[in-house]
Amino acid sequence: MRKYVLMGVQGSGKGTQAAMLAHDLDITQISVGEIFRWHVQNHTKLGAQVRRVMAAGELVGDDLVESVVHTRIEEHDWNFGFVIDGFPRNRRQAEFFLESYDLDAVVHLDLPDDEVRRRVLARRLCSVCGVDYNLMAHRPAVEGRCDVCGGALVTREDDTEEALTARLRDYHDKTDPVLDLFRRKEFVVTVDARPEPTEVQGTIRAELGLPPYGQTGEAQGTRRITRRASNDASAPV
Ligand code: AMP
């Protein structure tokens, strides 16, 4: 049983790294942002509650987030463990988490703000299967279309200059203190998020004392991982 938390500023690759860990180690990926996006896209009641807050790049209220995370974890579909990304994002969420669950490690993906801007503003997402693209580093073969399923590529509603500025401010004000709290109570590793994804994953593995990527579970090679699929079970909360 392995329980990890992945923390990092927007665009640091939390979702990508969490998906690689989850797929390779056969643990469940829980991405709070993806759960909310699913609800917005599917026009659920919860989606209507969080849509405006998300689009502005602000944080959803703690009570709501905690109940979503609690409900998701209580599904107990994680026989071999879980990796959670995008949570906790402030001190109260961290305390809720520390009271309820034992963690093996917290992975902090470190990325300078100027690199965050560069990455986030070039980010696109498949509207159908959720695969990420980056117009600089990972362009689709056909412009505006997903290589995996042909779906239309869209910009996340919160990937704008204004929303990004709000999110960066929030991150430094609220999430940095979470790292300080975790450092006192948990095993925290900080990893440079600037290299390409497989190299970052390699460093995470080494820091956590895990076998190199692709030598455990199903993941032989580096095939693309559809992030949304790993959160499907969680969708209706
Ligand atoms: P992410 O995909 O992790 O960047 O999350 C997208 C958006 O979902 C955030 O900008 C917030 O509006 C909301 N969100 C995700 N996780 C949390 C959280 N732990 N606390 C509050 N809001 C969250």
Coordinates of C-alpha atoms and ligand atoms in Angstrom, one line a residue:
M1 CA 0.0 0.0 0.0
R2 CA 1.5 3.3 -1.1
K3 CA 0.0 6.8 -0.4
Y4 CA 1.6 9.8 -2.0
V5 CA 0.7 13.4 -2.4
L6 CA 2.0 15.4 -5.3
M7 CA 2.3 19.1 -4.8
G8 CA 3.4 21.9 -7.2
V9 CA 2.4 25.1 -8.8
Q10 CA 0.1 25.0 -11.9
G11 CA 1.9 23.7 -14.9
S12 CA 4.6 21.9 -12.9
G13 CA 3.4 18.6 -14.2
K14 CA 1.5 17.3 -11.2
G15 CA -1.1 15.5 -13.3
T16 CA 1.4 14.0 -15.7
Q17 CA 3.7 12.8 -12.9
A18 CA 0.8 11.5 -10.8
A19 CA -0.5 9.6 -13.9
M20 CA 2.9 8.0 -14.5
L21 CA 3.3 6.9 -10.9
A22 CA -0.3 5.6 -10.8
H23 CA -0.1 3.7 -14.0
D24 CA 3.3 2.1 -13.3
L25 CA 2.7 1.2 -9.7
D26 CA -1.0 0.2 -10.2
I27 CA -2.2 2.7 -7.7
T28 CA -5.2 5.0 -8.1
Q29 CA -4.7 8.6 -9.2
I30 CA -7.0 11.1 -7.6
S31 CA -6.9 14.6 -9.1
V32 CA -9.2 17.0 -7.4
G33 CA -9.0 19.5 -10.3
E34 CA -9.9 16.8 -12.8
I35 CA -12.9 15.8 -10.6
F36 CA -14.1 19.4 -10.6
R37 CA -13.5 19.8 -14.4
W38 CA -15.6 16.6 -15.0
H39 CA -18.5 18.1 -13.1
V40 CA -18.2 21.4 -15.0
Q41 CA -18.1 19.7 -18.3
N42 CA -21.0 17.4 -17.4
H43 CA -23.1 20.3 -16.1
T44 CA -23.7 18.7 -12.7
K45 CA -25.0 20.6 -9.6
L46 CA -21.5 20.6 -8.2
G47 CA -20.1 21.8 -11.5
A48 CA -22.4 24.8 -11.4
Q49 CA -21.2 25.6 -7.9
V50 CA -17.5 25.6 -8.8
R51 CA -17.4 26.8 -12.4
R52 CA -17.0 30.5 -11.8
V53 CA -14.5 30.1 -9.0
M54 CA -12.4 27.8 -11.2
A55 CA -12.6 30.1 -14.2
A56 CA -11.3 32.9 -12.1
G57 CA -8.3 30.8 -11.0
E58 CA -9.5 30.9 -7.4
L59 CA -9.7 28.1 -4.9
V60 CA -13.0 26.2 -4.2
G61 CA -14.2 26.4 -0.6
D62 CA -12.5 24.1 1.9
D63 CA -15.8 22.3 3.0
L64 CA -16.7 21.4 -0.5
V65 CA -13.1 20.3 -1.5
E66 CA -12.8 18.2 1.7
S67 CA -16.1 16.5 1.1
V68 CA -15.2 15.7 -2.5
V69 CA -11.8 14.3 -1.4
H70 CA -13.4 12.3 1.4
T71 CA -16.1 10.8 -0.8
R72 CA -13.5 9.9 -3.4
I73 CA -11.2 8.2 -1.0
E74 CA -14.1 6.4 0.7
E75 CA -14.8 4.6 -2.6
H76 CA -11.8 2.4 -1.6
D77 CA -11.0 1.5 -5.2
W78 CA -7.3 1.8 -4.3
N79 CA -6.2 -1.6 -3.2
F80 CA -2.5 -0.8 -3.8
G81 CA -2.7 2.8 -2.7
F82 CA -3.2 6.2 -4.2
V83 CA -1.5 9.3 -5.5
I84 CA -3.4 12.5 -5.0
D85 CA -2.6 15.7 -6.8
G86 CA -3.9 19.2 -6.4
F87 CA -4.7 18.6 -2.7
P88 CA -4.0 19.9 -0.1
R89 CA -3.7 23.5 -1.2
N90 CA -3.8 25.3 2.1
R91 CA -3.2 24.7 5.8
R92 CA -6.7 23.6 6.7
Q93 CA -6.8 21.1 3.9
A94 CA -3.4 19.8 5.0
E95 CA -4.6 19.4 8.6
F96 CA -7.7 17.5 7.4
F97 CA -5.5 15.2 5.4
L98 CA -3.0 14.6 8.2
E99 CA -5.7 13.7 10.6
S100 CA -7.3 11.2 8.3
Y101 CA -4.6 9.4 6.3
D102 CA -1.0 8.2 6.8
L103 CA 1.2 9.2 3.9
D104 CA 4.3 7.6 2.6
A105 CA 5.7 10.7 1.0
V106 CA 4.9 14.2 -0.3
V107 CA 6.5 15.0 -3.6
H108 CA 7.0 18.7 -4.3
L109 CA 7.5 19.6 -7.9
D110 CA 9.5 22.8 -8.0
L111 CA 9.1 25.2 -11.0
P112 CA 10.0 28.9 -11.2
D113 CA 7.1 31.3 -11.9
D114 CA 8.4 32.5 -15.3
E115 CA 8.5 28.9 -16.5
V116 CA 5.0 28.3 -15.1
R117 CA 3.7 31.2 -17.3
R118 CA 5.5 29.9 -20.4
R119 CA 4.0 26.4 -19.9
V120 CA 0.5 27.2 -18.8
L121 CA -0.3 29.8 -21.5
A122 CA 0.7 27.2 -24.2
R123 CA -1.3 24.4 -22.6
R124 CA -4.2 22.7 -24.5
L125 CA -6.4 19.9 -23.4
C126 CA -8.4 17.4 -25.4
S127 CA -12.1 18.1 -24.8
V128 CA -12.9 14.4 -25.2
C129 CA -10.2 12.2 -23.6
G130 CA -8.4 14.8 -21.5
V131 CA -4.8 14.3 -22.9
D132 CA -2.6 17.3 -22.4
Y133 CA -0.7 19.1 -25.1
N134 CA 1.7 22.0 -25.1
L135 CA 2.0 24.1 -28.1
M136 CA 5.8 24.4 -27.6
A137 CA 6.9 21.1 -26.3
H138 CA 4.2 18.6 -27.3
R139 CA 2.3 19.8 -30.4
P140 CA -0.5 17.6 -31.9
A141 CA 0.2 16.2 -35.3
V142 CA -2.9 17.9 -36.7
E143 CA -3.5 21.4 -35.4
G144 CA -6.3 21.7 -32.9
R145 CA -7.0 17.9 -32.9
C146 CA -6.1 15.2 -30.3
D147 CA -3.5 12.6 -31.6
V148 CA -5.2 9.9 -29.5
C149 CA -8.9 10.3 -30.2
G150 CA -9.3 13.2 -32.7
G151 CA -11.2 15.3 -30.2
A152 CA -11.0 19.1 -30.4
L153 CA -8.3 20.7 -28.3
V154 CA -9.4 23.5 -26.0
T155 CA -7.7 25.9 -23.6
R156 CA -8.6 25.4 -20.0
E157 CA -10.9 28.2 -18.9
D158 CA -8.5 29.1 -16.1
D159 CA -5.4 29.2 -18.3
T160 CA -5.5 32.9 -18.9
E161 CA -3.0 35.7 -17.8
E162 CA -5.4 37.0 -15.2
A163 CA -6.4 33.6 -13.7
L164 CA -2.8 32.5 -13.7
T165 CA -1.7 35.6 -11.8
A166 CA -4.4 34.9 -9.2
R167 CA -3.4 31.2 -9.0
L168 CA 0.3 32.0 -8.6
R169 CA -0.5 34.5 -5.8
D170 CA -2.7 31.9 -4.1
Y171 CA -0.1 29.2 -4.5
H172 CA 2.6 31.2 -2.8
D173 CA 0.4 32.6 -0.1
K174 CA -1.5 29.4 0.8
T175 CA 0.4 26.4 -0.5
D176 CA 3.9 27.2 0.4
P177 CA 2.9 27.1 4.2
V178 CA 1.5 23.6 3.6
L179 CA 4.9 22.4 2.5
D180 CA 6.4 23.8 5.7
L181 CA 3.7 21.9 7.7
F182 CA 4.3 18.7 5.8
R183 CA 8.1 19.0 6.2
R184 CA 7.6 18.9 10.0
K185 CA 5.5 15.8 9.9
E186 CA 6.0 13.9 6.7
F187 CA 8.7 12.7 4.3
V188 CA 8.9 15.5 1.7
V189 CA 11.0 15.4 -1.4
T190 CA 11.5 18.4 -3.6
V191 CA 12.2 17.7 -7.3
D192 CA 13.2 20.1 -10.1
A193 CA 10.2 20.1 -12.5
R194 CA 12.0 21.8 -15.4
P195 CA 13.4 18.7 -17.2
E196 CA 11.2 16.6 -19.5
P197 CA 8.6 14.4 -17.9
T198 CA 10.4 11.0 -17.9
E199 CA 13.5 12.6 -16.4
V200 CA 11.4 14.2 -13.6
Q201 CA 9.7 10.8 -13.0
G202 CA 13.2 9.2 -12.8
T203 CA 14.2 11.7 -10.1
I204 CA 11.0 11.1 -8.2
R205 CA 11.5 7.3 -8.3
A206 CA 15.1 7.7 -7.1
E207 CA 14.1 10.0 -4.2
L208 CA 11.3 7.6 -3.2
G209 CA 13.4 4.5 -3.4
L210 CA 11.2 3.1 -6.1
P211 CA 12.3 1.0 -9.2
P212 CA 13.0 3.1 -12.3
Y213 CA 9.9 4.0 -14.5
G214 CA 8.7 1.2 -16.7
Q215 CA 10.2 -1.6 -14.7
T216 CA 7.1 -2.2 -12.5
G217 CA 3.5 -2.9 -13.3
E218 CA 2.2 -2.5 -16.8
A219 CA 4.0 0.5 -18.0
Q220 CA 6.7 -0.8 -20.3
G221 CA 7.9 2.1 -22.5
T222 CA 6.4 5.6 -22.4
R223 CA 3.0 5.4 -24.0
R224 CA 0.7 8.3 -23.5
I225 CA -1.5 8.2 -20.4
T226 CA -5.0 9.5 -20.5
R227 CA -5.4 11.4 -17.3
R228 CA -9.2 11.6 -17.2
A229 CA -9.6 7.8 -17.4
S230 CA -7.8 7.4 -14.0
N231 CA -10.4 9.7 -12.4
D232 CA -13.5 8.2 -14.0
A233 CA -14.5 6.2 -11.0
S234 CA -14.5 9.4 -9.0
A235 CA -16.7 11.5 -11.3
P236 CA -20.1 11.5 -9.7
V237 CA -19.7 12.8 -6.1
Ligands
AMP1 P1 -5.8 22.0 -10.9 O1 -6.2 21.2 -12.1 O2 -5.2 21.2 -9.8 O3 -5.0 23.2 -11.3 O4 -7.2 22.6 -10.3 C1 -8.1 23.4 -11.1 C2 -9.0 24.2 -10.2 O5 -9.8 23.4 -9.3 C3 -8.2 25.1 -9.2 O6 -7.8 26.4 -9.8 C4 -9.3 25.4 -8.1 O7 -10.3 26.3 -8.6 C5 -10.0 24.0 -8.1 N1 -9.2 23.1 -7.1 C6 -8.5 22.0 -7.3 N2 -8.0 21.5 -6.2 C7 -8.4 22.3 -5.2 C8 -8.2 22.4 -3.8 N3 -7.4 21.4 -3.2 N4 -8.7 23.4 -3.1 C9 -9.5 24.3 -3.7 N5 -9.7 24.4 -5.0 C10 -9.2 23.4 -5.8

